[in-house]
mmCIF file of C-alpha atoms and ligand atoms in Angstrom:
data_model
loop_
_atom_site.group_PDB
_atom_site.id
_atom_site.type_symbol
_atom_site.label_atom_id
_atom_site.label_comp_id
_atom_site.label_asym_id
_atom_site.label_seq_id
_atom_site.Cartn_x
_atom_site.Cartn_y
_atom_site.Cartn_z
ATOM 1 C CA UNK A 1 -11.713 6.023 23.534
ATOM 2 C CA UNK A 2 -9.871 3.378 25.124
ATOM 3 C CA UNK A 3 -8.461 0.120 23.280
ATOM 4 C CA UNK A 4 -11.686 -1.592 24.953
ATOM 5 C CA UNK A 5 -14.145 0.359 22.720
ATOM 6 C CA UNK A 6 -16.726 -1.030 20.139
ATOM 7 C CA UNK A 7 -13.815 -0.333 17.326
ATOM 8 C CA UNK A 8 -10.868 -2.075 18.723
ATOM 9 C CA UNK A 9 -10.101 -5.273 18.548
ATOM 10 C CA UNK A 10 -11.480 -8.222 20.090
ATOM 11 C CA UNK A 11 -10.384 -11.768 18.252
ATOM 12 C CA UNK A 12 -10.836 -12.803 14.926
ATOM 13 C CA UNK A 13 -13.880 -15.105 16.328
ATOM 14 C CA UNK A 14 -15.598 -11.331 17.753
ATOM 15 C CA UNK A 15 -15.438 -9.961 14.493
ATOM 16 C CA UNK A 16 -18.767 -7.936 13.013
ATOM 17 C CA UNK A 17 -20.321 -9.013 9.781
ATOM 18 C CA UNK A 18 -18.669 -5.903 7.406
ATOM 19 C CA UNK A 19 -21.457 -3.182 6.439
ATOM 20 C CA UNK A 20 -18.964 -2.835 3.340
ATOM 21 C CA UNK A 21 -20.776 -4.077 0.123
ATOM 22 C CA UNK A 22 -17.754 -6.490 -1.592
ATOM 23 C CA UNK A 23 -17.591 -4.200 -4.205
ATOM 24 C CA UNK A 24 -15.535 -1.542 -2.104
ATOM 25 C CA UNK A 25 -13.968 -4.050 0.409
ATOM 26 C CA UNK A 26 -11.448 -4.743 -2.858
ATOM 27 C CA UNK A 27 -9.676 -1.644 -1.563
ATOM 28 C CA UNK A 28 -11.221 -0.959 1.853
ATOM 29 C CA UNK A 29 -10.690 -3.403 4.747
ATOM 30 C CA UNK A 30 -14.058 -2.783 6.809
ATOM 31 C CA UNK A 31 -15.488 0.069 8.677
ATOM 32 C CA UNK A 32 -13.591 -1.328 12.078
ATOM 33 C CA UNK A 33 -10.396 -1.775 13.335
ATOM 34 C CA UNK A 34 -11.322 -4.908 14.368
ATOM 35 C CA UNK A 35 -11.633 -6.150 10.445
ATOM 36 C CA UNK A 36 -8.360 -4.137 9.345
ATOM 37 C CA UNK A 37 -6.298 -5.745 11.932
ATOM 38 C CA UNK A 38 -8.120 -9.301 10.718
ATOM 39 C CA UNK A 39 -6.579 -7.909 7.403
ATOM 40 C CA UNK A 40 -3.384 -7.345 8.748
ATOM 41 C CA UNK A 41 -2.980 -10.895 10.170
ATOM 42 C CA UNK A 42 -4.120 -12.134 7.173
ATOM 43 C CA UNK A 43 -1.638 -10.161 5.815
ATOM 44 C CA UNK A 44 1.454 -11.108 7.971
ATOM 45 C CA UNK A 45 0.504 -14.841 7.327
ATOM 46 C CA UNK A 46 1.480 -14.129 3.495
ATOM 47 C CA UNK A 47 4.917 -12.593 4.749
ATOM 48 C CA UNK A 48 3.228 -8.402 3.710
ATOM 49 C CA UNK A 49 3.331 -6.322 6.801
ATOM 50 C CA UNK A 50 -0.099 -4.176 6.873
ATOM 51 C CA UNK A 51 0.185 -0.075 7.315
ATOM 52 C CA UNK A 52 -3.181 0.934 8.914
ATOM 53 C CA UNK A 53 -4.921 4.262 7.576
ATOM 54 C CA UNK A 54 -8.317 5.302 9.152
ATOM 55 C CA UNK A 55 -9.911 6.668 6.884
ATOM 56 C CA UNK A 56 -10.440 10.952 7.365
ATOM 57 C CA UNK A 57 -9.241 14.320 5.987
ATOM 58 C CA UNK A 58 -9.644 17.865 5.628
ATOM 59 C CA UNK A 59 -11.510 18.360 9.300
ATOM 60 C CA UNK A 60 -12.251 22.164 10.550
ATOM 61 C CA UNK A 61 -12.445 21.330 14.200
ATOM 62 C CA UNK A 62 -10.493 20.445 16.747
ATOM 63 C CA UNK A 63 -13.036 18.252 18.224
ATOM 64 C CA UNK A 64 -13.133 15.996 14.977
ATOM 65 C CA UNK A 65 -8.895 15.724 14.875
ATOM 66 C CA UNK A 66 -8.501 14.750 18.391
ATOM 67 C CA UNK A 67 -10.763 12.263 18.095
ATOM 68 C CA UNK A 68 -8.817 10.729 15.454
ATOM 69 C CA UNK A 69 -6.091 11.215 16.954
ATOM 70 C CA UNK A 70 -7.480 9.495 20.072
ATOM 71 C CA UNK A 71 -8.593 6.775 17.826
ATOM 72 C CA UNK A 72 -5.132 6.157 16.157
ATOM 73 C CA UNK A 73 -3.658 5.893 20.293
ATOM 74 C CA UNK A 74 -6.308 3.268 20.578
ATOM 75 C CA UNK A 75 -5.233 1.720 17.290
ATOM 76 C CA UNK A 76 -1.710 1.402 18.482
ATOM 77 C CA UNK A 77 -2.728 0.055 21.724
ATOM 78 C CA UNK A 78 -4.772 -2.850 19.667
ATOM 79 C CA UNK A 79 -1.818 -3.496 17.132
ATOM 80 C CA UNK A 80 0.595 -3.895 19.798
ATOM 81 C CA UNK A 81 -2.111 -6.775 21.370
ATOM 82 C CA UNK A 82 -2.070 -8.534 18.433
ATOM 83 C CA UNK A 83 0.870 -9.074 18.025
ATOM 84 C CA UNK A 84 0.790 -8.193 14.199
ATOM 85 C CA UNK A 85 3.272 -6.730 11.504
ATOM 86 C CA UNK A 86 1.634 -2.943 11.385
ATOM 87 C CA UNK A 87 2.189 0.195 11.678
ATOM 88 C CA UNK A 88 -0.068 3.395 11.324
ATOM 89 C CA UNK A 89 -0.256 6.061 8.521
ATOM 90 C CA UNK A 90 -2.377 9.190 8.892
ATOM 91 C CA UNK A 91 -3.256 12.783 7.074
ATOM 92 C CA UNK A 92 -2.069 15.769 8.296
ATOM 93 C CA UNK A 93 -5.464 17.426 7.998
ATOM 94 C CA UNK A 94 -7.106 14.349 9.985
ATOM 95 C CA UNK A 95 -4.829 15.586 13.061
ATOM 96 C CA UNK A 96 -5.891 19.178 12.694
ATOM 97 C CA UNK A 97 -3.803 20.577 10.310
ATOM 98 C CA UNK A 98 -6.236 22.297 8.044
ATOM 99 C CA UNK A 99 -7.555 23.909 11.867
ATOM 100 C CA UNK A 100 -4.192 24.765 13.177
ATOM 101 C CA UNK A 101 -0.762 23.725 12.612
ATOM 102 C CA UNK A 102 -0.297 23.964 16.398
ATOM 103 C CA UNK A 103 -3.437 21.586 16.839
ATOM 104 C CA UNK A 104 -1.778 19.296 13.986
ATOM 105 C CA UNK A 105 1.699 19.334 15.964
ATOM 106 C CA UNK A 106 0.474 18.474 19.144
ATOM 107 C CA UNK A 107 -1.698 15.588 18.114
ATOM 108 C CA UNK A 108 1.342 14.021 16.049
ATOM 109 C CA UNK A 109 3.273 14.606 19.093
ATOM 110 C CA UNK A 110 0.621 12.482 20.860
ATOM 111 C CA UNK A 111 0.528 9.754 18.528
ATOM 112 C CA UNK A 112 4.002 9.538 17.842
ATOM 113 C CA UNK A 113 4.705 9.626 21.636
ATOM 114 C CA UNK A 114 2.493 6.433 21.966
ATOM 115 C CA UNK A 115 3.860 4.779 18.975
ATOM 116 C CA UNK A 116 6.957 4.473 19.954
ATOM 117 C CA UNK A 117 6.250 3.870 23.091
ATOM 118 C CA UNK A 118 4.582 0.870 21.733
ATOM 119 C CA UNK A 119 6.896 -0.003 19.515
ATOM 120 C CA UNK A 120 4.973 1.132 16.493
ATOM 121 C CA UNK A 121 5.398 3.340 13.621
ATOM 122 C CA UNK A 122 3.558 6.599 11.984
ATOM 123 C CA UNK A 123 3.667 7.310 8.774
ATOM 124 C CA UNK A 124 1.921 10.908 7.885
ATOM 125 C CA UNK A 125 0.783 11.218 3.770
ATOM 126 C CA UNK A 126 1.394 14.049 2.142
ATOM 127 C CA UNK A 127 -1.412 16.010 0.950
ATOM 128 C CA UNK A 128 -1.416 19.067 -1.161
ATOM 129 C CA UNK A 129 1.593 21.328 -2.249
ATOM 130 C CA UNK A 130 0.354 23.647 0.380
ATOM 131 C CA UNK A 131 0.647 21.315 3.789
ATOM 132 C CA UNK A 132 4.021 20.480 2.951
ATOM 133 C CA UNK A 133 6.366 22.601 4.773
ATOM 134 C CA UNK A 134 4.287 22.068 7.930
ATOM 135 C CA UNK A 135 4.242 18.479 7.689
ATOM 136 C CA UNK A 136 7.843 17.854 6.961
ATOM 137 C CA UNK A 137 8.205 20.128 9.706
ATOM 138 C CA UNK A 138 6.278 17.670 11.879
ATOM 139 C CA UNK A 139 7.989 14.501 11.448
ATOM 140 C CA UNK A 140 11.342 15.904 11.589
ATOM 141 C CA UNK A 141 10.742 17.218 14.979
ATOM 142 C CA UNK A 142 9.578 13.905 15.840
ATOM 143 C CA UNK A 143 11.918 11.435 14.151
ATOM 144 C CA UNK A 144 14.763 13.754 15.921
ATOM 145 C CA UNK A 145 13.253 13.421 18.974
ATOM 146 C CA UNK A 146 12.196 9.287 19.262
ATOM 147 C CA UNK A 147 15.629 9.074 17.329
ATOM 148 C CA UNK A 148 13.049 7.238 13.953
ATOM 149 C CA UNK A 149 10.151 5.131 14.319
ATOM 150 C CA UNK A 150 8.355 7.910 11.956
ATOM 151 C CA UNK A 151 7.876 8.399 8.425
ATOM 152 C CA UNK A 152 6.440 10.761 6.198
ATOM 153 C CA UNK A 153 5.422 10.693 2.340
ATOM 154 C CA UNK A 154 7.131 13.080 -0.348
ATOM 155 C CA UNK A 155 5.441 13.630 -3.833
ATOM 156 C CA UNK A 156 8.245 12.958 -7.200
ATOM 157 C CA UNK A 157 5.576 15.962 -9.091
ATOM 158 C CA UNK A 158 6.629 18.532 -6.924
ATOM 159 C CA UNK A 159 9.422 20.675 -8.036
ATOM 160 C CA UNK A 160 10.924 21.016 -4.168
ATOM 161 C CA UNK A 161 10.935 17.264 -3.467
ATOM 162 C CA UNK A 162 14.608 16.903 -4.753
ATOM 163 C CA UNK A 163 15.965 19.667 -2.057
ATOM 164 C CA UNK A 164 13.493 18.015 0.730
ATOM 165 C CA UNK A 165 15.310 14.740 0.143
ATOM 166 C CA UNK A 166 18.764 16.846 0.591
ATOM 167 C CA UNK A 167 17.704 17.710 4.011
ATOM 168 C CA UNK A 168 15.700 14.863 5.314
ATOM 169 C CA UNK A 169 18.656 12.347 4.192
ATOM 170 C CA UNK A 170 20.390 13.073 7.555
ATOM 171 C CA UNK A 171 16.875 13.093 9.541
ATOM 172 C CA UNK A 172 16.264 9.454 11.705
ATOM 173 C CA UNK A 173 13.195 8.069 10.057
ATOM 174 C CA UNK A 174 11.622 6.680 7.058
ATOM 175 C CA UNK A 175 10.909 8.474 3.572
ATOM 176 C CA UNK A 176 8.281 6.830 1.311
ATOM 177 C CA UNK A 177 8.671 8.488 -2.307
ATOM 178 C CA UNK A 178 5.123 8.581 -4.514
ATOM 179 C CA UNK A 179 4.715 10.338 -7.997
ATOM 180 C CA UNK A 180 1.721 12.207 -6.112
ATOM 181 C CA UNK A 181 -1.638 11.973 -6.061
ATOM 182 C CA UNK A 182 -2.853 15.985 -5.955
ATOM 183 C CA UNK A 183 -3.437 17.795 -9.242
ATOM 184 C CA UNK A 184 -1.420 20.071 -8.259
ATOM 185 C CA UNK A 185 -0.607 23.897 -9.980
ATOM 186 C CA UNK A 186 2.204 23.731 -12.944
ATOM 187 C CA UNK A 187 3.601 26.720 -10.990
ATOM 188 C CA UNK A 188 4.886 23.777 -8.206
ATOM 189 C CA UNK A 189 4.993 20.535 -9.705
ATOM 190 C CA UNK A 190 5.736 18.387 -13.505
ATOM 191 C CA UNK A 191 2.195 18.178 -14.709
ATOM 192 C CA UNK A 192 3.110 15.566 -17.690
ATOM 193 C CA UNK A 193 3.150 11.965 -16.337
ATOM 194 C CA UNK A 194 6.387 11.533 -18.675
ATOM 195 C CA UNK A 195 8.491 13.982 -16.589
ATOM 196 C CA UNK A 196 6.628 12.854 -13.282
ATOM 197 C CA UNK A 197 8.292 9.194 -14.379
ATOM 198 C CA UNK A 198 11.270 11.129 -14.600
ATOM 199 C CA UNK A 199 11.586 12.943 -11.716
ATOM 200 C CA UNK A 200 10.526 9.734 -9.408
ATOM 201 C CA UNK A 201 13.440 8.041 -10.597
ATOM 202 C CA UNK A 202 15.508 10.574 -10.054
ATOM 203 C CA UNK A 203 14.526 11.093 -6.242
ATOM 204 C CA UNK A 204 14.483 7.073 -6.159
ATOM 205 C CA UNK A 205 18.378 7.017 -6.932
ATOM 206 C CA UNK A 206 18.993 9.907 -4.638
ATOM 207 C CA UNK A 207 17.277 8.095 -1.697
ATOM 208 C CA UNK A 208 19.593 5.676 -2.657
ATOM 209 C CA UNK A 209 22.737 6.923 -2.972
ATOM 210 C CA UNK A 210 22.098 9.199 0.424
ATOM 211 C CA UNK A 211 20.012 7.468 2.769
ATOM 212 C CA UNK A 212 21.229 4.561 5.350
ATOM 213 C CA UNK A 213 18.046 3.247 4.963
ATOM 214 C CA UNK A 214 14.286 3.078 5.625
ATOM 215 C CA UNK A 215 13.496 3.901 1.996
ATOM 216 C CA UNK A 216 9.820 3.069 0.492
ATOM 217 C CA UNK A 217 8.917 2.626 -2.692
ATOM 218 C CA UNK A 218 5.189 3.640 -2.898
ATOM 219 C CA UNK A 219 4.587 2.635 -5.960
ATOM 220 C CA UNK A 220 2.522 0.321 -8.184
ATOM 221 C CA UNK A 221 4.614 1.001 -11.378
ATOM 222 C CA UNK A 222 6.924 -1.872 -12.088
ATOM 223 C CA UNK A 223 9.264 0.359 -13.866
ATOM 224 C CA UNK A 224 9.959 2.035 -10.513
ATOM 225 C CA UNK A 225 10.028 -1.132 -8.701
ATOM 226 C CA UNK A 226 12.508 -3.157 -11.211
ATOM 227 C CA UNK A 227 14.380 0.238 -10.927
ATOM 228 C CA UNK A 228 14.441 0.275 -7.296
ATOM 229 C CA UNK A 229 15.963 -3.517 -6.922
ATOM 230 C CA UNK A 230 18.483 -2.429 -9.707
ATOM 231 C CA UNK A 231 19.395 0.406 -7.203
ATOM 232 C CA UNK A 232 19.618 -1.174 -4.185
ATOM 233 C CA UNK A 233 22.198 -4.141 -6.122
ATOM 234 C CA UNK A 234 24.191 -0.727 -6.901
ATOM 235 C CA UNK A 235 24.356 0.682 -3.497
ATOM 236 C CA UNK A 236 22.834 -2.151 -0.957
ATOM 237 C CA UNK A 237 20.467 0.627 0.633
ATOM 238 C CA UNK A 238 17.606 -1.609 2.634
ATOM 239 C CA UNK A 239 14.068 -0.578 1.298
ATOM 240 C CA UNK A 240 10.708 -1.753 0.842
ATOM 241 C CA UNK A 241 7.785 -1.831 -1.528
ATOM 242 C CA UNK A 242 4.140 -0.389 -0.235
ATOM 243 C CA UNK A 243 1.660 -1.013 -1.834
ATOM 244 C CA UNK A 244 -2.314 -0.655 -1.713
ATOM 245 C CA UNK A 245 -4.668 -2.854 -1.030
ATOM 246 C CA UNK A 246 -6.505 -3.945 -3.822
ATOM 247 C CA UNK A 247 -4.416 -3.444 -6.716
ATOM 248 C CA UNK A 248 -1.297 -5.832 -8.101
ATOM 249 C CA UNK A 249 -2.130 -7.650 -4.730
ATOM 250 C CA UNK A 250 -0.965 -10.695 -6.344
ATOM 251 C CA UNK A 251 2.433 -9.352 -7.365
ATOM 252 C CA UNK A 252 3.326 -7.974 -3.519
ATOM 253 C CA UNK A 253 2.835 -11.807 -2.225
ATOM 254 C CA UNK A 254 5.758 -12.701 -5.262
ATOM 255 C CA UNK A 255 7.421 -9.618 -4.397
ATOM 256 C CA UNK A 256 6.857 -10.584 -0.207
ATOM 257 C CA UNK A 257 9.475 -13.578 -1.045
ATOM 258 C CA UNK A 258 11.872 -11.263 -2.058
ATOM 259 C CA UNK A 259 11.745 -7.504 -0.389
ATOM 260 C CA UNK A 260 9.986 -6.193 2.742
ATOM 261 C CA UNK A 261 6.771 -5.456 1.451
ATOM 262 C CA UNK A 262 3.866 -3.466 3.337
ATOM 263 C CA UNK A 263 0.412 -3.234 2.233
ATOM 264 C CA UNK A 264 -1.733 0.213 2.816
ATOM 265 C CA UNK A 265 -4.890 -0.754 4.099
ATOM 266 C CA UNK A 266 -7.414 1.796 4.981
ATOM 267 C CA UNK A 267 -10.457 1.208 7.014
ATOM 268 C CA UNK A 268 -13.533 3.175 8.688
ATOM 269 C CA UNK A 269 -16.792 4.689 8.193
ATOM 270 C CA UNK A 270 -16.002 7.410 5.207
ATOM 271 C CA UNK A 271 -14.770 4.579 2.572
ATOM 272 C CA UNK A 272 -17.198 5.825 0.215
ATOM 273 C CA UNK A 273 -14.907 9.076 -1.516
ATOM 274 C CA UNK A 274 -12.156 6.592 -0.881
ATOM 275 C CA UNK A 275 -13.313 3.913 -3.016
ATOM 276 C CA UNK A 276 -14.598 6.196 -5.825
ATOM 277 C CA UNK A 277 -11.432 7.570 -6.289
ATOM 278 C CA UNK A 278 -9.758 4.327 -6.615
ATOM 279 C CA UNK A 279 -12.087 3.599 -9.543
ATOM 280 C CA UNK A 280 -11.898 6.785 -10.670
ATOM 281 C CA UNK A 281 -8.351 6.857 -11.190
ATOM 282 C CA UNK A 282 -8.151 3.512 -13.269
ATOM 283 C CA UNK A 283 -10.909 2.384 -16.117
ATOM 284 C CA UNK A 284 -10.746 -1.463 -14.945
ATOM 285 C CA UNK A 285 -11.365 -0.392 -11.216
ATOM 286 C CA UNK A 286 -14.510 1.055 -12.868
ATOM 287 C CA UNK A 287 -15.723 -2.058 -14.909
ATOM 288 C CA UNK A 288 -14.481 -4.060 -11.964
ATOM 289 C CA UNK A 289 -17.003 -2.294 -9.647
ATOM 290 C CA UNK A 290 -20.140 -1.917 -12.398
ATOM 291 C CA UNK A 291 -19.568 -5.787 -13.298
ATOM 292 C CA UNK A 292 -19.839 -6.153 -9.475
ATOM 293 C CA UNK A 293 -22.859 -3.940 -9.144
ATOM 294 C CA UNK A 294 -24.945 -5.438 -11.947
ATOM 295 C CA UNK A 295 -24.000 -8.724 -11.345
ATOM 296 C CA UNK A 296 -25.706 -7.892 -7.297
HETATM 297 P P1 FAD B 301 0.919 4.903 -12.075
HETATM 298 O O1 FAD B 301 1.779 5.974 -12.668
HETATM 299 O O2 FAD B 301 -0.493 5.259 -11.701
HETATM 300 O O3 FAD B 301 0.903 3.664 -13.023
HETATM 301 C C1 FAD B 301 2.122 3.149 -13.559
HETATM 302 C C2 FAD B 301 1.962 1.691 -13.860
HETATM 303 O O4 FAD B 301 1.748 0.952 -12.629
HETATM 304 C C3 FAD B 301 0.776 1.337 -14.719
HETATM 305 O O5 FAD B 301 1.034 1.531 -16.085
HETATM 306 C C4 FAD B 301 0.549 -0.120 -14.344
HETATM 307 O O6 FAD B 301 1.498 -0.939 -14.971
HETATM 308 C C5 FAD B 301 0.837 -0.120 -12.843
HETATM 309 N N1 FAD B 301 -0.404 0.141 -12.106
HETATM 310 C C6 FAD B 301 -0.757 1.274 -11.490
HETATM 311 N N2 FAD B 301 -1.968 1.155 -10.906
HETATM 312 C C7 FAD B 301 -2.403 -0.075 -11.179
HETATM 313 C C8 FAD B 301 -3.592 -0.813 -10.876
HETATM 314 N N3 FAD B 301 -4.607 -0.274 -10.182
HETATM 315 N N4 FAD B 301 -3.704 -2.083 -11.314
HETATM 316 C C9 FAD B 301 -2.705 -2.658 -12.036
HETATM 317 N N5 FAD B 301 -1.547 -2.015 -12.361
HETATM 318 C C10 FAD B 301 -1.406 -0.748 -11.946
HETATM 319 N N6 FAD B 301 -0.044 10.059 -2.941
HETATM 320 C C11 FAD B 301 0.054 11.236 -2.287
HETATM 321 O O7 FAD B 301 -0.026 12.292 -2.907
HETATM 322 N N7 FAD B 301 0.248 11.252 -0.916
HETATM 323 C C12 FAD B 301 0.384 10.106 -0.192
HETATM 324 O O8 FAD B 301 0.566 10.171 1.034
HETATM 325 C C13 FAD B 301 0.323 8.865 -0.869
HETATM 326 N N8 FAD B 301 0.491 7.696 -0.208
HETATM 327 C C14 FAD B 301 0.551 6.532 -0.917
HETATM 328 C C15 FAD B 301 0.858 5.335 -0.255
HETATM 329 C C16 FAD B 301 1.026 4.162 -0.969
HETATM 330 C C17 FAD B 301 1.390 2.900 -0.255
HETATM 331 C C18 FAD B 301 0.849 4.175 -2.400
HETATM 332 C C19 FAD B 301 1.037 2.925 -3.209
HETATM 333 C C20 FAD B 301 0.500 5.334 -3.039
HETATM 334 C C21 FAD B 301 0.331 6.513 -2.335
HETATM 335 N N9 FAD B 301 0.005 7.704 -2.978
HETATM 336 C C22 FAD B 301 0.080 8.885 -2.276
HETATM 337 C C23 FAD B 301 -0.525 7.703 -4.376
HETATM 338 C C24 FAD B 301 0.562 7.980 -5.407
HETATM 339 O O9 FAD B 301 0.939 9.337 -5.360
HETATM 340 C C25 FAD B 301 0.065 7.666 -6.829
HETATM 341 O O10 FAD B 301 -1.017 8.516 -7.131
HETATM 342 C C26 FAD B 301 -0.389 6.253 -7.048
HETATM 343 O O11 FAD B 301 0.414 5.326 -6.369
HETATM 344 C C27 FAD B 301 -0.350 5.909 -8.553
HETATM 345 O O12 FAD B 301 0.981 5.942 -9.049
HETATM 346 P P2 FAD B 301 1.851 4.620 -9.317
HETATM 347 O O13 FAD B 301 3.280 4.947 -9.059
HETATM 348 O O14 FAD B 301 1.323 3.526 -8.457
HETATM 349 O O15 FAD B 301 1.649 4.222 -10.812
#
């Protein structure tokens, strides 16, 4: 698909009438990349840079990875038109891991290669316990090779994440540190959000302490985030906040005035398990979207 396509973007004044009922576009930016790079301005105009996630996961052919793939080389292509503050963050499994981890490495390696090409970074989540070793495996290949302009996600449940961060501190990219979002086996990871707490400050101050930089806070919590300004007084390590969209929105603008903060904005046609999972996660996100519903 090339960056002319019905999806890319075309001008704010081109832009679609979203299909998204407001309900879901709390959390979702539209079904085109032409409305998540609207976002993304929007964004950069309020001093939060925007990190661009189409929307996809867990596909069993090749034919539907490189097509996401092809559609995050397009999605480059528009974000270095115009001109905004983004970068790109994708799943594993969208580029083919759950079919191969050859098919997963070589459209990474495509995506990446365009990226910074472009100028922009990738960012790949982390998904379950399982994909781990071959995703880590990914981006250091790639942040060795383009010498950074990648980063990848690592989970504070898992038991392994402290020896990851051992060996990625000397790798040339970014590291954005989550408590995790899998349910994942007690065999693997802390299963009691107490220790979870625990554990991501642990990795926080590690990052700190042993990284040059391009640290991310992924994190809502403002625990973590208080903790993580205390840290970086204590060792000056440059970091930044991320953020979704759609929840403490109002707190990354104050926070925008103070740290680099990016907002994680996904977009395209399967928002539907997306947005049920935000509510589904949080009782207000679920009176938030029935008040929504009844009220039409
Ligand atoms: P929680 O432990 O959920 O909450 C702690 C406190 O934060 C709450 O008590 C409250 O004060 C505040 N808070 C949290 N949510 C809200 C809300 N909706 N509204 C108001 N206050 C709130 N997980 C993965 O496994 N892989 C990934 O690749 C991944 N990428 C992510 C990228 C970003 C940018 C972010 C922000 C999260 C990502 N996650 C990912 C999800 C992550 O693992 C957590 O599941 C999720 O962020 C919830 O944990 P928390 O640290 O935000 O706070």
């Amino acid at each position: 698909m090339s960056s002319g396509s019905a999806e890319s973007y075309k001008g704010s004044a081109a832009l679609p009438e979203s299909v998204i009922p407001p309900v879901a576009s709390r959390f979702v930016a539209g079904e085109t990349a032409a409305e998540a790079l609207e976002r993304a301005r929007r964004l950069d105009d309020r001093g939060v840079g925007t990190i661009l996630n189409r929307l996809g996961e867990h596909y069993e052919t090749r034919a539907d990875a490189d097509a996401d793939a092809a559609a995050y080389r397009d999605l480059v292509d528009d974000i270095a038109g115009a001109g905004v503050r983004a970068c790109v963050s994708a799943k594993p499994s969208q580029l083919g891991l759950g079919v191969s981890e050859a098919v997963f490495r070589e459209n990474a390696a495509e995506v990446v290669g365009h990226a910074a090409a472009n100028d922009v970074v990738v960012w790949f989540d982390m998904e379950d316990h399982t994909t781990t070793d071959a995703t880590l495996a990914a981006y250091e290949a790639l942040a060795r090779e383009h010498g950074g302009g990648v980063g990848v996600c690592v989970q504070a449940n898992l038991e392994r994440t402290p020896a990851d961060l051992d060996r990625l501190a000397s790798v040339p990219g970014k590291v954005r540190l989550v408590k995790g979002a899998y349910d994942e086996p007690a065999a693997v990871a802390h299963t009691e959000k107490a220790r979870v707490n625990e554990a991501y400050e642990d990795c926080l101050e590690t990052m700190f302490r042993d990284f040059d930089g391009g640290v991310a806070v992924g994190s809502h919590d403002p625990a973590m985030i208080d903790r993580a300004a205390v840290l970086h007084a204590e060792y000056g390590t440059d970091y930044e906040v991320q953020m979704l969209m759609g929840v403490r929105e109002d707190t990354q603008y104050d926070l925008a005035e103070t740290v680099d903060v990016w907002q994680y904005v996904p977009y395209g046609g399967k928002w539907l398990s997306y947005f049920w999972r935000r509510v589904a996660e949080r009782r207000e996100n679920l009176w938030f979207a029935l008040r929504a519903i009844l009220s039409g």
